[in-house]
Amino acid sequence: MNSELWIALTPIVLLAVILHYMPLWRRQNLWFGVTVPQGFRDTAEARQILRQYRIRVWVLSAIAALIGLLASTRSLVWLLPGAILVSTFASIIVFAMARSRTLPYSTPVAARSAPLTPDTEALPGGTAVALGPFGMMLAAALYLHANWQQIPARFPIHWGGSGTPDRWADKSWLTVYGPLLAGALLNLFILFMGEAILRFSPRARVANTAEWTARFRRVNVRLLVVVTWNVALILTWFAVLPLIANNKAIGLSWLIPVVLTLGTIAPFIWQLIRLSQEAGTGSDGTPDRAWKLGQFYYNPDDPALLVEKRFGIGYTLNFGNRASWWLLGLLLVPVVVLALT
Amino acid sequence: MYSRQMNSTPPIQIDLNGSVPVNRQIVDQLRTLLVDGALQPGNALPSVRRLAIDLGVHFNTVADAYRTLANEGWLEISHGRGVRVVDRPTEPANADTYHVFQQRLRQLIAEARAQGISVSTVAQELLFLAEGLKS
């Protein structure tokens, strides 16, 4: 098998495995994005819905893999992203189908509960931990500036799996400092999302779930802070490569930041999965009808900007909140700027 | 990272399908906690934004509820310092206040009696609750 096929098949298989288990990674009173009574997930109906969902996931993943295989053997490279797209869209449809089968068992919770305490949460580690990644990237920028003459006029910006350069760029302020600038912008956005989870998402809406929700939020926010350090590390490494690699192959050293990233993020993901397995996690207190296809939250009556995902781990935007659209628009700005530069 | 007050102060609970408007439910519950002493002068309450997001209701609903309690002298709302419980001297009720209270109580007792709760139970509960609330 060639490397393109591996690149296409790996995410398809990985996505299928994640989708296989993902319905179990939510609060106990949620089943395929629907609020259900306590203990519903152990009933025969729930198991049947899960079984059917999993069969569909694997059948559609197999179709996507076949498309990938076909694309690889017939040299239809353009079909490879199509295979991944099929897998992704199929997951949304399959989930929506399972959700519609669960909806008749919906037991909406009309009662809402909220702690009577002011906002006291803050990003873990405070300002120093939040600014650390920016300091790392600033130091790299100063190092590059000090050694500007040593940077080759043309240097590699992409390497194959074996670490051999396969794409090059001319030396300019954008190609040299671009990765660091992108890292700084990305980290600003990630930190904003961390703050937004703390400030603009509900702390708990269902009675007796405040303590669990606090732990869930804490792990999510810590994960985001860890991600900012990983982003800074990877992009700093990438930015200084023209100086240290001296236009030669980098071997498998590119695996170091990848392994480091996976190694630091995995414990948090595992912690979030374990948290979802705890008893008494209840529901999230958002109305079922506001979840479009079970995955997209649209509720103009809810002032929250972010709410817990009903499928997957973490938080999602409330598309009924106008600020969400401003935020998405803001995300497009760097993309447009880069495209015009 | 998390305040100790979270564990010591009981949470507020509302029913979105209830017949009582949500802002009234918030006012009633907070007032009960204030009279009961569960919320003491100096305690900080969540901001309007925070409580609205936590309950999933409009900001104005919470702002109205806080304003009502501020007008009654229970809360102090300031932009920089948020919402705080203040010391509120209890003054003897005037005739109007007494009349409104009597009307509300009358309606409530009529509702309880209509649902089959006996006179003695109503009387016992009233005495128990009145003595239970601290101020």
Short mmCIF file of C-alpha atoms in Angstrom, two decimals:
data_model
loop_
_atom_site.label_atom_id
_atom_site.label_comp_id
_atom_site.label_asym_id
_atom_site.label_seq_id
_atom_site.Cartn_x
_atom_site.Cartn_y
_atom_site.Cartn_z
CA MET A 1 0.00 0.00 0.00
CA ASN A 2 1.26 3.47 -0.82
CA SER A 3 1.54 6.33 1.64
CA GLU A 4 -1.53 8.18 0.24
CA LEU A 5 -3.70 5.18 0.98
CA TRP A 6 -2.38 4.98 4.52
CA ILE A 7 -3.10 8.69 4.95
CA ALA A 8 -6.70 8.15 3.76
CA LEU A 9 -7.39 4.86 5.54
CA THR A 10 -5.95 5.77 8.94
CA PRO A 11 -8.48 8.57 9.67
CA ILE A 12 -11.36 6.46 8.30
CA VAL A 13 -10.56 3.52 10.59
CA LEU A 14 -9.75 5.80 13.52
CA LEU A 15 -13.03 7.68 13.05
CA ALA A 16 -14.96 4.41 12.88
CA VAL A 17 -13.40 3.20 16.15
CA ILE A 18 -14.13 6.53 17.86
CA LEU A 19 -17.71 6.59 16.51
CA HIS A 20 -18.19 3.03 17.74
CA TYR A 21 -17.62 4.07 21.35
CA MET A 22 -18.59 7.75 21.29
CA PRO A 23 -22.30 7.34 22.16
CA LEU A 24 -21.18 6.02 25.56
CA TRP A 25 -19.01 9.06 26.32
CA ARG A 26 -21.78 11.38 27.48
CA ARG A 27 -23.79 12.01 30.61
CA GLN A 28 -25.76 8.99 31.77
CA ASN A 29 -29.18 10.56 31.06
CA LEU A 30 -28.31 11.35 27.46
CA TRP A 31 -28.64 8.76 24.71
CA PHE A 32 -27.85 9.78 21.15
CA GLY A 33 -28.38 13.40 22.08
CA VAL A 34 -31.77 12.80 23.70
CA THR A 35 -32.63 13.30 27.37
CA VAL A 36 -33.71 9.90 28.66
CA PRO A 37 -34.70 8.51 32.07
CA GLN A 38 -32.05 7.18 34.44
CA GLY A 39 -31.08 3.64 33.49
CA PHE A 40 -32.43 3.89 29.94
CA ARG A 41 -29.04 3.08 28.39
CA ASP A 42 -29.22 -0.40 29.95
CA THR A 43 -32.62 -1.24 28.42
CA ALA A 44 -33.13 -3.57 25.45
CA GLU A 45 -34.40 -0.66 23.30
CA ALA A 46 -31.27 1.41 23.97
CA ARG A 47 -28.99 -1.55 23.21
CA GLN A 48 -30.87 -2.22 19.99
CA ILE A 49 -30.46 1.42 18.88
CA LEU A 50 -26.75 1.27 19.71
CA ARG A 51 -26.27 -2.01 17.85
CA GLN A 52 -27.98 -0.68 14.72
CA TYR A 53 -25.94 2.52 14.89
CA ARG A 54 -22.68 0.60 15.14
CA ILE A 55 -23.54 -1.67 12.20
CA ARG A 56 -24.26 1.41 10.09
CA VAL A 57 -21.02 3.09 11.20
CA TRP A 58 -18.91 0.09 10.17
CA VAL A 59 -20.76 -0.50 6.88
CA LEU A 60 -20.35 3.16 5.86
CA SER A 61 -16.72 3.17 7.00
CA ALA A 62 -16.09 0.08 4.88
CA ILE A 63 -17.62 1.88 1.87
CA ALA A 64 -15.38 4.89 2.56
CA ALA A 65 -12.36 2.58 2.86
CA LEU A 66 -13.26 0.91 -0.47
CA ILE A 67 -13.41 4.34 -2.11
CA GLY A 68 -9.96 5.02 -0.65
CA LEU A 69 -8.65 1.69 -1.94
CA LEU A 70 -10.12 2.31 -5.38
CA ALA A 71 -8.62 5.79 -5.48
CA SER A 72 -5.23 4.39 -4.53
CA THR A 73 -5.11 1.48 -7.00
CA ARG A 74 -6.49 3.51 -9.93
CA SER A 75 -4.34 6.55 -9.10
CA LEU A 76 -7.44 8.68 -8.56
CA VAL A 77 -5.81 10.78 -5.84
CA TRP A 78 -8.64 13.33 -5.90
CA LEU A 79 -10.97 10.61 -4.58
CA LEU A 80 -8.99 10.17 -1.34
CA PRO A 81 -10.35 13.26 0.43
CA GLY A 82 -13.77 12.14 -0.86
CA ALA A 83 -13.41 8.90 1.08
CA ILE A 84 -12.72 10.82 4.30
CA LEU A 85 -15.63 13.18 3.59
CA VAL A 86 -17.99 10.21 3.07
CA SER A 87 -16.90 8.84 6.43
CA THR A 88 -17.43 12.19 8.19
CA PHE A 89 -20.83 13.03 6.70
CA ALA A 90 -22.01 9.47 7.15
CA SER A 91 -21.27 9.74 10.87
CA ILE A 92 -23.58 12.77 11.14
CA ILE A 93 -26.40 11.00 9.29
CA VAL A 94 -26.01 7.73 11.20
CA PHE A 95 -26.08 9.61 14.49
CA ALA A 96 -29.19 11.56 13.43
CA MET A 97 -30.91 8.27 12.53
CA ALA A 98 -30.13 6.78 15.93
CA ARG A 99 -31.32 9.99 17.56
CA SER A 100 -34.67 9.91 15.80
CA ARG A 101 -35.13 6.34 17.06
CA THR A 102 -34.39 7.55 20.60
CA LEU A 103 -36.62 10.64 20.51
CA PRO A 104 -39.84 8.76 21.47
CA TYR A 105 -38.17 7.99 24.81
CA SER A 106 -37.32 11.65 25.44
CA THR A 107 -38.10 12.87 28.95
CA PRO A 108 -37.34 16.61 28.94
CA VAL A 109 -36.34 18.11 32.25
CA ALA A 110 -38.34 21.28 32.93
CA ALA A 111 -36.63 21.93 36.27
CA ARG A 112 -33.42 23.95 36.16
CA SER A 113 -30.92 24.40 38.92
CA ALA A 114 -28.05 26.86 39.35
CA PRO A 115 -25.43 27.45 42.03
CA LEU A 116 -25.77 30.76 43.87
CA THR A 117 -22.10 31.61 43.75
CA PRO A 118 -20.30 34.24 41.71
CA ASP A 119 -17.83 33.42 38.94
CA THR A 120 -14.61 32.36 40.61
CA GLU A 121 -13.16 30.04 38.01
CA ALA A 122 -10.05 31.02 36.13
CA LEU A 123 -7.69 29.45 33.62
CA PRO A 124 -5.49 26.89 35.43
CA GLY A 125 -2.04 28.20 36.30
CA GLY A 126 -3.09 31.82 35.84
CA THR A 127 -1.44 34.38 33.57
CA ALA A 128 2.04 32.82 33.67
CA VAL A 129 0.87 29.48 32.29
CA ALA A 130 -1.31 31.21 29.69
CA LEU A 131 1.49 33.51 28.51
CA GLY A 132 4.23 30.83 28.54
CA PRO A 133 3.54 29.57 24.99
CA PHE A 134 3.59 33.14 23.67
CA GLY A 135 6.94 33.66 25.41
CA MET A 136 8.30 30.51 23.76
CA MET A 137 7.25 31.70 20.31
CA LEU A 138 8.53 35.22 20.95
CA ALA A 139 11.91 33.79 21.94
CA ALA A 140 11.96 31.77 18.70
CA ALA A 141 11.10 34.90 16.69
CA LEU A 142 13.96 36.81 18.36
CA TYR A 143 16.33 33.90 17.69
CA LEU A 144 15.32 33.88 14.00
CA HIS A 145 15.72 37.65 13.82
CA ALA A 146 19.19 37.47 15.36
CA ASN A 147 20.21 34.76 12.88
CA TRP A 148 18.39 36.10 9.82
CA GLN A 149 21.54 35.93 7.65
CA GLN A 150 21.99 32.22 8.36
CA ILE A 151 18.52 31.32 7.12
CA PRO A 152 18.86 29.84 3.60
CA ALA A 153 17.28 31.79 0.73
CA ARG A 154 15.13 28.74 0.02
CA PHE A 155 14.19 26.19 2.69
CA PRO A 156 11.87 23.18 3.07
CA ILE A 157 8.38 23.68 4.54
CA HIS A 158 7.05 20.15 4.07
CA TRP A 159 8.54 16.70 4.51
CA GLY A 160 7.42 13.22 3.51
CA GLY A 161 6.84 10.42 5.98
CA SER A 162 10.54 9.50 5.87
CA GLY A 163 11.54 13.06 6.74
CA THR A 164 12.77 14.01 3.25
CA PRO A 165 11.79 17.55 2.13
CA ASP A 166 9.19 17.61 -0.64
CA ARG A 167 8.04 21.24 -0.67
CA TRP A 168 10.08 24.45 -0.49
CA ALA A 169 9.58 28.16 0.11
CA ASP A 170 11.56 31.34 -0.55
CA LYS A 171 12.82 33.26 2.45
CA SER A 172 10.52 36.13 3.42
CA TRP A 173 9.14 37.55 6.66
CA LEU A 174 5.92 35.59 6.08
CA THR A 175 7.55 32.21 5.46
CA VAL A 176 9.99 32.68 8.36
CA TYR A 177 7.69 34.22 10.99
CA GLY A 178 4.39 32.90 9.57
CA PRO A 179 4.28 29.70 11.67
CA LEU A 180 4.88 31.69 14.85
CA LEU A 181 2.26 34.27 13.95
CA ALA A 182 -0.23 31.53 13.12
CA GLY A 183 0.61 29.82 16.43
CA ALA A 184 0.07 33.05 18.37
CA LEU A 185 -3.31 33.65 16.70
CA LEU A 186 -4.37 30.04 17.18
CA ASN A 187 -3.37 30.13 20.85
CA LEU A 188 -5.25 33.39 21.38
CA PHE A 189 -8.33 31.71 19.98
CA ILE A 190 -7.86 28.58 22.11
CA LEU A 191 -7.40 30.65 25.27
CA PHE A 192 -10.47 32.68 24.39
CA MET A 193 -12.42 29.43 24.06
CA GLY A 194 -11.11 28.36 27.47
CA GLU A 195 -12.28 31.64 29.00
CA ALA A 196 -15.57 31.33 27.12
CA ILE A 197 -16.17 27.89 28.64
CA LEU A 198 -15.65 29.38 32.10
CA ARG A 199 -17.66 32.57 31.52
CA PHE A 200 -20.31 31.78 28.91
CA SER A 201 -21.30 28.13 29.41
CA PRO A 202 -23.66 26.86 32.13
CA ARG A 203 -22.00 25.60 35.32
CA ALA A 204 -24.85 23.11 35.87
CA ARG A 205 -28.53 23.18 35.05
CA VAL A 206 -29.67 19.92 36.55
CA ALA A 207 -29.88 19.45 40.32
CA ASN A 208 -27.00 17.56 41.97
CA THR A 209 -24.74 17.74 38.92
CA ALA A 210 -22.81 20.93 39.82
CA GLU A 211 -19.82 19.07 41.27
CA TRP A 212 -19.50 16.75 38.26
CA THR A 213 -19.95 19.62 35.81
CA ALA A 214 -17.23 21.60 37.62
CA ARG A 215 -14.79 18.68 37.18
CA PHE A 216 -15.79 18.25 33.53
CA ARG A 217 -15.22 21.96 32.84
CA ARG A 218 -11.90 21.92 34.71
CA VAL A 219 -10.52 19.01 32.63
CA ASN A 220 -11.71 20.64 29.38
CA VAL A 221 -10.07 23.94 30.22
CA ARG A 222 -6.83 22.27 31.32
CA LEU A 223 -6.80 20.36 28.06
CA LEU A 224 -7.09 23.62 26.12
CA VAL A 225 -4.20 25.15 28.06
CA VAL A 226 -2.07 22.06 27.37
CA VAL A 227 -2.98 22.35 23.68
CA THR A 228 -1.64 25.94 23.61
CA TRP A 229 1.72 24.66 24.87
CA ASN A 230 1.72 21.91 22.24
CA VAL A 231 0.84 24.38 19.49
CA ALA A 232 3.67 26.66 20.61
CA LEU A 233 6.14 23.76 20.80
CA ILE A 234 5.31 22.36 17.37
CA LEU A 235 5.28 25.72 15.60
CA THR A 236 8.46 26.88 17.35
CA TRP A 237 10.17 23.68 16.22
CA PHE A 238 8.79 24.17 12.71
CA ALA A 239 9.85 27.85 12.62
CA VAL A 240 13.47 27.20 13.63
CA LEU A 241 13.88 24.18 11.33
CA PRO A 242 15.31 26.28 8.44
CA LEU A 243 18.16 27.20 10.76
CA ILE A 244 18.83 23.85 12.44
CA ALA A 245 18.00 21.38 9.64
CA ASN A 246 20.20 23.18 7.12
CA ASN A 247 18.07 22.03 4.17
CA LYS A 248 18.68 18.34 4.92
CA ALA A 249 16.29 15.52 5.67
CA ILE A 250 15.01 15.59 9.23
CA GLY A 251 14.57 11.82 9.51
CA LEU A 252 11.90 10.73 11.92
CA SER A 253 12.54 13.65 14.29
CA TRP A 254 9.15 15.06 13.19
CA LEU A 255 7.63 12.28 15.24
CA ILE A 256 8.92 13.84 18.48
CA PRO A 257 6.41 16.74 18.64
CA VAL A 258 3.63 14.44 17.37
CA VAL A 259 4.28 11.84 20.07
CA LEU A 260 4.70 14.55 22.69
CA THR A 261 1.38 16.11 21.69
CA LEU A 262 -0.49 12.83 21.74
CA GLY A 263 1.20 11.89 25.00
CA THR A 264 0.17 15.10 26.75
CA ILE A 265 -3.36 15.29 25.35
CA ALA A 266 -4.33 11.62 25.70
CA PRO A 267 -4.49 11.65 29.56
CA PHE A 268 -7.04 14.47 29.46
CA ILE A 269 -9.17 12.74 26.81
CA TRP A 270 -9.02 9.57 28.88
CA GLN A 271 -10.02 11.54 31.98
CA LEU A 272 -13.04 13.00 30.14
CA ILE A 273 -14.09 9.53 28.98
CA ARG A 274 -13.75 8.19 32.52
CA LEU A 275 -15.74 11.12 33.89
CA SER A 276 -18.61 10.32 31.53
CA GLN A 277 -18.74 6.76 32.91
CA GLU A 278 -19.51 7.97 36.45
CA ALA A 279 -22.98 7.43 37.86
CA GLY A 280 -25.31 10.34 38.61
CA THR A 281 -24.08 12.63 35.84
CA GLY A 282 -27.70 13.35 34.88
CA SER A 283 -28.41 15.53 31.87
CA ASP A 284 -27.08 18.89 30.66
CA GLY A 285 -30.37 20.80 31.00
CA THR A 286 -30.56 21.92 27.37
CA PRO A 287 -33.84 21.25 25.52
CA ASP A 288 -33.74 18.30 23.09
CA ARG A 289 -35.66 20.22 20.43
CA ALA A 290 -32.83 22.80 20.20
CA TRP A 291 -30.36 20.14 18.99
CA LYS A 292 -30.48 20.03 15.20
CA LEU A 293 -29.54 16.55 13.93
CA GLY A 294 -28.60 15.95 17.55
CA GLN A 295 -25.27 17.73 17.11
CA PHE A 296 -25.84 21.42 16.38
CA TYR A 297 -27.27 23.51 19.21
CA TYR A 298 -29.54 26.33 18.07
CA ASN A 299 -31.41 28.01 20.88
CA PRO A 300 -31.97 31.78 20.65
CA ASP A 301 -33.67 31.67 24.08
CA ASP A 302 -30.49 30.40 25.74
CA PRO A 303 -27.94 33.13 26.59
CA ALA A 304 -25.09 30.56 26.76
CA LEU A 305 -22.44 30.92 24.06
CA LEU A 306 -21.10 27.41 24.62
CA VAL A 307 -22.79 24.25 25.83
CA GLU A 308 -21.55 20.71 26.39
CA LYS A 309 -21.57 18.59 23.25
CA ARG A 310 -24.18 15.88 23.08
CA PHE A 311 -22.07 13.80 20.75
CA GLY A 312 -18.37 13.87 21.38
CA ILE A 313 -16.28 15.38 24.13
CA GLY A 314 -16.06 19.05 24.96
CA TYR A 315 -18.15 22.08 24.12
CA THR A 316 -19.98 23.39 21.07
CA LEU A 317 -21.33 26.78 20.05
CA ASN A 318 -24.91 27.83 20.55
CA PHE A 319 -25.71 28.84 16.97
CA GLY A 320 -28.80 30.65 18.24
CA ASN A 321 -26.49 33.16 19.95
CA ARG A 322 -25.44 35.96 17.59
CA ALA A 323 -21.98 36.08 19.19
CA SER A 324 -21.32 32.58 17.82
CA TRP A 325 -21.61 33.86 14.26
CA TRP A 326 -19.33 36.80 15.03
CA LEU A 327 -16.83 34.32 16.43
CA LEU A 328 -16.99 32.14 13.33
CA GLY A 329 -16.60 35.26 11.18
CA LEU A 330 -13.56 36.26 13.22
CA LEU A 331 -12.06 32.83 12.57
CA LEU A 332 -12.29 33.46 8.84
CA VAL A 333 -10.30 36.73 9.06
CA PRO A 334 -6.82 35.13 9.24
CA VAL A 335 -7.79 32.71 6.46
CA VAL A 336 -8.85 35.59 4.21
CA VAL A 337 -5.75 37.63 5.13
CA LEU A 338 -3.49 34.67 4.30
CA ALA A 339 -5.29 34.06 1.03
CA LEU A 340 -4.84 37.72 0.02
CA THR A 341 -1.20 37.97 1.12
CA MET B 1 -10.22 27.54 41.29
CA TYR B 2 -13.67 26.86 42.73
CA SER B 3 -15.32 28.78 45.51
CA ARG B 4 -16.25 27.14 48.78
CA GLN B 5 -19.57 28.97 48.66
CA MET B 6 -20.62 26.53 45.93
CA ASN B 7 -21.00 23.75 48.49
CA SER B 8 -22.44 25.79 51.35
CA THR B 9 -25.17 27.82 49.62
CA PRO B 10 -28.12 25.81 48.33
CA PRO B 11 -28.70 26.10 44.59
CA ILE B 12 -31.67 27.90 43.12
CA GLN B 13 -34.24 25.80 41.24
CA ILE B 14 -36.82 26.89 38.71
CA ASP B 15 -39.52 25.10 36.76
CA LEU B 16 -39.80 26.30 33.17
CA ASN B 17 -43.23 24.69 32.81
CA GLY B 18 -44.54 26.05 36.09
CA SER B 19 -47.46 28.46 36.30
CA VAL B 20 -45.36 31.01 38.20
CA PRO B 21 -43.21 33.26 35.97
CA VAL B 22 -39.50 32.48 36.14
CA ASN B 23 -38.47 35.90 37.50
CA ARG B 24 -41.03 35.48 40.29
CA GLN B 25 -39.68 31.99 41.05
CA ILE B 26 -36.18 33.46 41.36
CA VAL B 27 -37.38 36.29 43.61
CA ASP B 28 -39.39 33.92 45.85
CA GLN B 29 -36.53 31.47 46.30
CA LEU B 30 -33.89 34.09 46.91
CA ARG B 31 -36.12 35.89 49.38
CA THR B 32 -36.71 32.64 51.25
CA LEU B 33 -32.96 32.03 51.45
CA LEU B 34 -32.40 35.62 52.59
CA VAL B 35 -35.08 35.46 55.28
CA ASP B 36 -33.89 32.02 56.33
CA GLY B 37 -30.34 33.29 56.74
CA ALA B 38 -28.87 30.87 54.18
CA LEU B 39 -27.69 33.99 52.39
CA GLN B 40 -26.00 36.39 54.80
CA PRO B 41 -25.14 40.09 54.44
CA GLY B 42 -21.83 40.32 52.56
CA ASN B 43 -22.42 37.15 50.51
CA ALA B 44 -21.80 37.61 46.81
CA LEU B 45 -24.39 36.33 44.35
CA PRO B 46 -23.75 35.36 40.73
CA SER B 47 -23.87 38.22 38.24
CA VAL B 48 -26.94 38.65 36.05
CA ARG B 49 -25.03 37.12 33.12
CA ARG B 50 -23.77 34.18 35.19
CA LEU B 51 -27.16 33.24 36.67
CA ALA B 52 -28.95 33.71 33.33
CA ILE B 53 -26.47 31.39 31.58
CA ASP B 54 -26.62 28.84 34.39
CA LEU B 55 -30.42 28.74 34.33
CA GLY B 56 -30.71 29.16 30.57
CA VAL B 57 -33.10 32.12 30.83
CA HIS B 58 -32.99 35.63 29.38
CA PHE B 59 -30.70 38.19 31.05
CA ASN B 60 -33.70 40.49 31.65
CA THR B 61 -35.46 37.77 33.65
CA VAL B 62 -32.62 37.62 36.16
CA ALA B 63 -32.07 41.39 36.08
CA ASP B 64 -35.77 41.95 36.93
CA ALA B 65 -35.56 39.49 39.81
CA TYR B 66 -32.43 41.13 41.23
CA ARG B 67 -33.96 44.60 40.85
CA THR B 68 -37.06 43.52 42.76
CA LEU B 69 -34.93 42.24 45.65
CA ALA B 70 -32.72 45.34 45.51
CA ASN B 71 -35.85 47.51 45.77
CA GLU B 72 -36.91 45.50 48.80
CA GLY B 73 -33.52 46.29 50.34
CA TRP B 74 -32.01 42.81 50.25
CA LEU B 75 -29.42 43.27 47.53
CA GLU B 76 -26.93 45.83 46.35
CA ILE B 77 -26.20 45.78 42.62
CA SER B 78 -23.09 47.60 41.46
CA HIS B 79 -21.29 47.38 38.14
CA GLY B 80 -17.81 46.85 39.53
CA ARG B 81 -18.60 44.66 42.53
CA GLY B 82 -21.46 42.54 41.24
CA VAL B 83 -24.41 41.57 43.38
CA ARG B 84 -24.13 41.45 47.17
CA VAL B 85 -26.46 40.71 50.04
CA VAL B 86 -26.80 43.73 52.32
CA ASP B 87 -27.92 44.13 55.89
CA ARG B 88 -31.60 44.92 55.85
CA PRO B 89 -33.33 46.23 58.95
CA THR B 90 -36.78 44.69 59.34
CA GLU B 91 -39.37 47.38 59.83
CA PRO B 92 -42.91 46.72 61.12
CA ALA B 93 -45.28 46.07 58.22
CA ASN B 94 -47.69 48.84 57.31
CA ALA B 95 -51.40 48.29 56.64
CA ASP B 96 -50.97 47.95 52.87
CA THR B 97 -48.22 45.36 53.16
CA TYR B 98 -50.27 43.43 55.68
CA HIS B 99 -53.30 43.51 53.38
CA VAL B 100 -51.33 42.20 50.36
CA PHE B 101 -49.81 39.46 52.50
CA GLN B 102 -53.23 38.48 53.85
CA GLN B 103 -54.66 38.25 50.31
CA ARG B 104 -51.82 36.06 49.05
CA LEU B 105 -51.99 33.81 52.07
CA ARG B 106 -55.73 33.52 51.73
CA GLN B 107 -55.37 32.40 48.10
CA LEU B 108 -52.66 29.93 48.96
CA ILE B 109 -54.65 28.41 51.82
CA ALA B 110 -57.75 28.18 49.62
CA GLU B 111 -55.67 26.28 47.06
CA ALA B 112 -54.32 23.93 49.76
CA ARG B 113 -57.80 23.32 51.19
CA ALA B 114 -59.17 22.68 47.68
CA GLN B 115 -56.51 19.99 47.26
CA GLY B 116 -57.63 18.26 50.43
CA ILE B 117 -55.06 19.49 52.94
CA SER B 118 -56.70 19.75 56.37
CA VAL B 119 -57.01 22.96 58.37
CA SER B 120 -54.84 21.57 61.16
CA THR B 121 -52.08 20.61 58.72
CA VAL B 122 -52.17 24.07 57.15
CA ALA B 123 -51.99 25.69 60.57
CA GLN B 124 -49.12 23.42 61.68
CA GLU B 125 -47.15 24.05 58.51
CA LEU B 126 -47.63 27.81 58.76
CA LEU B 127 -46.43 27.86 62.34
CA PHE B 128 -43.50 25.56 61.55
CA LEU B 129 -42.38 27.65 58.56
CA ALA B 130 -42.89 31.02 60.25
CA GLU B 131 -40.80 29.95 63.24
CA GLY B 132 -38.25 28.21 61.04
CA LEU B 133 -37.38 31.33 59.09
CA LYS B 134 -34.86 33.26 61.12
CA SER B 135 -35.65 36.93 60.61
#
